[in-house]
Short mmCIF file of C-alpha atoms in Angstrom, two decimals:
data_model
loop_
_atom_site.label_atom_id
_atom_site.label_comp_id
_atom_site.label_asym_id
_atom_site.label_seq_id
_atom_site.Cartn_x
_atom_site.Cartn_y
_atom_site.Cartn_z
CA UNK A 291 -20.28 1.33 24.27
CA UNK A 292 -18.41 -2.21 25.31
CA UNK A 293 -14.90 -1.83 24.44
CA UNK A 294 -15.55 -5.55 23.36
CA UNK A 295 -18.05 -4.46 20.72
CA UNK A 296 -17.72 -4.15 16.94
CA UNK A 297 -17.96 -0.79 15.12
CA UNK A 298 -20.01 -0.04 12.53
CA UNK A 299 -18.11 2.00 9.14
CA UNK A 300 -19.71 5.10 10.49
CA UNK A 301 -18.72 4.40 14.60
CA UNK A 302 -15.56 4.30 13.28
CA UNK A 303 -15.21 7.60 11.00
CA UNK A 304 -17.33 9.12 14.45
CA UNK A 305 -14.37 8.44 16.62
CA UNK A 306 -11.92 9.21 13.77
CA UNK A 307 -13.62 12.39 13.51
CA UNK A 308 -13.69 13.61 17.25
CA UNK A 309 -10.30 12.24 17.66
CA UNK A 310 -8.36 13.56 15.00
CA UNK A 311 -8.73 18.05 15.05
CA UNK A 312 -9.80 19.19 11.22
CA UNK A 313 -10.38 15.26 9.65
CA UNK A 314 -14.43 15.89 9.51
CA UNK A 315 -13.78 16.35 5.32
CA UNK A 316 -11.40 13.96 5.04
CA UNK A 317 -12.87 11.28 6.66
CA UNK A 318 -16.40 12.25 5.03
CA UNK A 319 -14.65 11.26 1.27
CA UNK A 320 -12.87 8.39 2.92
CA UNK A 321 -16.54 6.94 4.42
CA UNK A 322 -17.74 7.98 0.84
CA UNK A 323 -15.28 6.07 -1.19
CA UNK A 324 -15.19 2.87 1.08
CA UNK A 325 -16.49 -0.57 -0.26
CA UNK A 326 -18.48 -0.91 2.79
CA UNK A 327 -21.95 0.40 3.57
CA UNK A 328 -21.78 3.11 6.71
CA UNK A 329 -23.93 0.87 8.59
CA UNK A 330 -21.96 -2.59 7.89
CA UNK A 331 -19.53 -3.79 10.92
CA UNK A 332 -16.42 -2.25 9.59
CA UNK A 333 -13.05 -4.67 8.73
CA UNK A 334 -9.91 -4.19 8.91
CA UNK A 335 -9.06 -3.36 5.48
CA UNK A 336 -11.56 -0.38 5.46
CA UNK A 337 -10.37 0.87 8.27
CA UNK A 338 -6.75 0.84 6.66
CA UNK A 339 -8.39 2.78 3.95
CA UNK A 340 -10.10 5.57 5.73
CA UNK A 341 -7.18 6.15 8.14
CA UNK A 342 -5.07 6.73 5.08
CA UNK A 343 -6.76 8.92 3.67
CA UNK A 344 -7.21 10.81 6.42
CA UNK A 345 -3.86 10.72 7.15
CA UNK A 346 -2.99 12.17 3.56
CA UNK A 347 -5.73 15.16 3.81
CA UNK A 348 -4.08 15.94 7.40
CA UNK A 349 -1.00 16.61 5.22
CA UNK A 350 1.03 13.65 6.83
CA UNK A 351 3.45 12.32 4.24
CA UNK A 352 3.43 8.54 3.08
CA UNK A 353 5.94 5.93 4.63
CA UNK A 354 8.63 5.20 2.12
CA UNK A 355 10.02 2.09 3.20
CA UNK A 356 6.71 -0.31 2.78
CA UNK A 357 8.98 -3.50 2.40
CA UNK A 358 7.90 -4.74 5.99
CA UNK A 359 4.35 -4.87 4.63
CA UNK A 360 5.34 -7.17 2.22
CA UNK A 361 5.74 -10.02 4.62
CA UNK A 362 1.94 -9.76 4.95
CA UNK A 363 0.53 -12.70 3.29
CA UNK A 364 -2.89 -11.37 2.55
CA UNK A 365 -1.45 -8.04 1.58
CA UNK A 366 -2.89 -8.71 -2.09
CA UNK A 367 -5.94 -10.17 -1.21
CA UNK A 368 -7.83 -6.95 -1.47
CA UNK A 369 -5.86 -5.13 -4.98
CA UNK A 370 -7.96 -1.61 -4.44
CA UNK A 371 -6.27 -2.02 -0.53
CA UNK A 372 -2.98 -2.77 -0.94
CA UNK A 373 -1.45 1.21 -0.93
CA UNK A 374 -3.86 1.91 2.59
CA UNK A 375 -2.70 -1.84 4.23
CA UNK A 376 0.77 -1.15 3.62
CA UNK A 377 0.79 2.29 4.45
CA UNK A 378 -0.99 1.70 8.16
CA UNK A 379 1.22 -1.51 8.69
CA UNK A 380 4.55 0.05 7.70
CA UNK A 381 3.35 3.61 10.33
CA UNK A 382 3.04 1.05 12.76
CA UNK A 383 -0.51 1.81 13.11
CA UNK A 384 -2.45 -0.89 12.31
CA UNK A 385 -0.18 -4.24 13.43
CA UNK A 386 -0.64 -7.94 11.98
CA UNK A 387 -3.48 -9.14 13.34
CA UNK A 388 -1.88 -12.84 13.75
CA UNK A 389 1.12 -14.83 12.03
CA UNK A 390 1.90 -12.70 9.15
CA UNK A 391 -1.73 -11.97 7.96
CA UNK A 392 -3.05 -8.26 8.33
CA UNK A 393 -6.63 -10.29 8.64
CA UNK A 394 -8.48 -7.78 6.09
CA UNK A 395 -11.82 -9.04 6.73
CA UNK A 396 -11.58 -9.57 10.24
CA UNK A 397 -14.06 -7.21 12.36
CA UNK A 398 -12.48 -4.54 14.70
CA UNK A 399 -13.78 -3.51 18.25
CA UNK A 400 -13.99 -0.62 20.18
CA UNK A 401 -10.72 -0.80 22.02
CA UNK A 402 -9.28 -1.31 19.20
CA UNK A 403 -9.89 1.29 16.96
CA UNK A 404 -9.21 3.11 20.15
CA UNK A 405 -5.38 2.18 20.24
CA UNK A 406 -5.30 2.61 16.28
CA UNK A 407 -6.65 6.41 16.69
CA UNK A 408 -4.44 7.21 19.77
CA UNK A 409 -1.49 5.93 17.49
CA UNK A 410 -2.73 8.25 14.61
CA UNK A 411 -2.59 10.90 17.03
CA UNK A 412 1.22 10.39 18.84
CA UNK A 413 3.58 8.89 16.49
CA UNK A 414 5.42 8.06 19.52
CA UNK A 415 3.00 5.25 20.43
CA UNK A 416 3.37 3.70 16.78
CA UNK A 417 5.70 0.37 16.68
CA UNK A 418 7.05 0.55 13.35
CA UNK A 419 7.99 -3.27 11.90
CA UNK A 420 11.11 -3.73 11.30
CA UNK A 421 12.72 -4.40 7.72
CA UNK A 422 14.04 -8.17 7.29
CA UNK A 423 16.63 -7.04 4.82
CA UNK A 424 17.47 -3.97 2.46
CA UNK A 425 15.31 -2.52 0.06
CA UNK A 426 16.99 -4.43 -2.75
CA UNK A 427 16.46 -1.74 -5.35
CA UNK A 428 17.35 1.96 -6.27
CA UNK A 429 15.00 4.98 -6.78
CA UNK A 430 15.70 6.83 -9.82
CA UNK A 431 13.97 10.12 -11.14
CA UNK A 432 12.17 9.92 -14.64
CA UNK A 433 14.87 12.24 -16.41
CA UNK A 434 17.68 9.95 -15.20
CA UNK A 435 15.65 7.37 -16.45
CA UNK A 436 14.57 8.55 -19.59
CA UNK A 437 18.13 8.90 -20.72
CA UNK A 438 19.12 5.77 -19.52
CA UNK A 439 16.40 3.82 -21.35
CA UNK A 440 17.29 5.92 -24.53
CA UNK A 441 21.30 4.59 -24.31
CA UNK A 442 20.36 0.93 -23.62
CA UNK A 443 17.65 -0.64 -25.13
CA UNK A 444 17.87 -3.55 -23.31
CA UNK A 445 16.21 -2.23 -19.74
CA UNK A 446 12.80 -3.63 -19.32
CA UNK A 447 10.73 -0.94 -18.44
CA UNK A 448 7.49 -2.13 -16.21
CA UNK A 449 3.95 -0.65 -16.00
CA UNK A 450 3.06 -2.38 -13.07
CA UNK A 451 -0.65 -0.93 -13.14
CA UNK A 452 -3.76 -2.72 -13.81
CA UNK A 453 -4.44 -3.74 -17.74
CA UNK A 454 -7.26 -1.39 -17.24
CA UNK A 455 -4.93 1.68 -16.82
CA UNK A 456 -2.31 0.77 -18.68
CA UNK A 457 -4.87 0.78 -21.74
CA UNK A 458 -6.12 4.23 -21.21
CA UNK A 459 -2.26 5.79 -21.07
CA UNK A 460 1.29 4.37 -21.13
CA UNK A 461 5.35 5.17 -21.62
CA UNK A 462 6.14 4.18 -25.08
CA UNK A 463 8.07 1.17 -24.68
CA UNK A 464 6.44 -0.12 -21.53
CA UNK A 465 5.27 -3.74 -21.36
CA UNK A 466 2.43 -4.20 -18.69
CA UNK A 467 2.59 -6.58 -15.61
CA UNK A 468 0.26 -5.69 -13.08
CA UNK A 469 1.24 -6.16 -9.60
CA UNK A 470 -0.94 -9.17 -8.73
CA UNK A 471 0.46 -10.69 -11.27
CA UNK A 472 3.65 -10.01 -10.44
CA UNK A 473 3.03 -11.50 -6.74
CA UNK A 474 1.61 -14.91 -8.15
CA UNK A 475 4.50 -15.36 -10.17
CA UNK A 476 7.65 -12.54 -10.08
CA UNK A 477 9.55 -13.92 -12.76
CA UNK A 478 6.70 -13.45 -15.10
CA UNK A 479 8.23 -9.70 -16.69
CA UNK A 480 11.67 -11.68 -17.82
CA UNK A 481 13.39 -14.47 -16.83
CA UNK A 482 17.05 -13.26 -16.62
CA UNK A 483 17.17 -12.11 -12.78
CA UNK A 484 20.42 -9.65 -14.44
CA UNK A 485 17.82 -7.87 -16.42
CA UNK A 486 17.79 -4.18 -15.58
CA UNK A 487 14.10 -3.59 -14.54
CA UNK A 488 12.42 -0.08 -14.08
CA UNK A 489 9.19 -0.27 -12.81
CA UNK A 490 6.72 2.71 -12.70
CA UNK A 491 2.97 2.83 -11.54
CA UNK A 492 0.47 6.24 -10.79
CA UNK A 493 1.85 7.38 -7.78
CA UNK A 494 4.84 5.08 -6.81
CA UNK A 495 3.39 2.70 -4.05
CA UNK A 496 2.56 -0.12 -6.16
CA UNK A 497 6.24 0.04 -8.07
CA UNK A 498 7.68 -0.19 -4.88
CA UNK A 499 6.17 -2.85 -3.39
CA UNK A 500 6.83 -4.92 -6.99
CA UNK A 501 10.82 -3.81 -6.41
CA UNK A 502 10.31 -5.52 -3.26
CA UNK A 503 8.99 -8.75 -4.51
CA UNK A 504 11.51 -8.94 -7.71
CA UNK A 505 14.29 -8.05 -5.10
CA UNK A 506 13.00 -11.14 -3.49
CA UNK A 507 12.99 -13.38 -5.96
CA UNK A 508 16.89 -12.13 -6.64
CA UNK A 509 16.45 -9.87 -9.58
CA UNK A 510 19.71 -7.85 -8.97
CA UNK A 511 19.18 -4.84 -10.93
CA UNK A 512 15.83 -3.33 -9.68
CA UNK A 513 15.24 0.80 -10.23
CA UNK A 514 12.04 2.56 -9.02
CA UNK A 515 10.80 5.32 -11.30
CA UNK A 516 9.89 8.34 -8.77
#
């Protein structure tokens, strides 16, 4: 195969699967779960996808500081993507593809998903981005928060889910803003940038990227519920 060629979704989880020892289930639900067909010419943002979750059934841990990935101006372009882009970008797996776009739809060829696979493989080949400033916010645990919620009433507390989700199950008190909301407009939740805001979401990634973006927009009192 041309190294100048594009892959197909299931070239790509072939490689992924010779390359990477014990990913053959992993990769199988990844393929399963993608948006694109196995036979489609795979982009960038499935690729992002199936690499993370092969990365997560190989028992390697998800980056923590994601703020880098926040630079990337089609980061939200994609909202079932965002966790996988930002996870591969932030590794230092997957890099921009040009002038602060991760190009989600663009194509990908054989040499590259050759460098992204030899990067899953020896960490020490991955260029991490580097972070343009602090975090901006704090990480708190959900008893420390809980108690703190319960002795002022005035913290905003944030589901920053989709409306979907947030109607099927909530914290009692929450007020929803989903994250691509958030990112059109991040003064949307309150306008007082002294507001204490906790934000929460399923698993944490989305709460941290929206601490990132009201950190941004100078909210000075931003806490991340683990």
């Amino acid at each position: 195969m041309g190294s100048d060629r594009y892959l197909t979704v299931e070239q790509f989880a072939g490689l992924l699967e010779r390359i990477v020892c014990g990913a053959r289930d992993g990769t199988v639900t990844a393929v399963r779960d993608a948006s694109q067909q196995p036979e489609e010419l795979i982009k960038r943002r499935t690729a992002a996808g199936i690499i993370h979750q092969v990365l997560l059934c190989a028992g390697e841990a998800d980056e923590e500081q994601i703020g880098a990935a926040l630079r990337l101006r089609d980061l939200y372009v994609c909202r079932t993507c965002v966790n996988h882009i930002a996870q591969v970008y932030a590794k230092g797996i997957m890099a921009e593809w040009g002038d602060g776009f991760f190009g989600v739809d663009e194509l990908i060829t054989y040499k590259e998903a050759e460098e992204m696979l030899h990067r899953i493989m020896d960490r020490q080949l991955r260029r991490k981005p580097e972070l343009s400033a602090s975090a901006g916010w704090t990480p708190i645990m959900w008893q420390e928060a809980e108690l703190m919620l319960k002795a002022d009433r005035r913290i905003l507390l944030v589901d920053v889910r989709s409306e979907e989700e947030y109607s099927q199950g909530h914290r009692k008190g929450s007020i929803n803003v989903p994250l691509q909301t958030l990112f059109r407009n991040p003064y949307c939740a309150c306008a007082d940038r002294e507001t204490t805001v906790f934000l929460y979401c399923q698993r944490g990634y989305k709460s941290r990227i929206a601490a990132g973006l009201l950190a941004e927009a100078g909210y000075q009192n931003v806490y991340v519920i683990l």
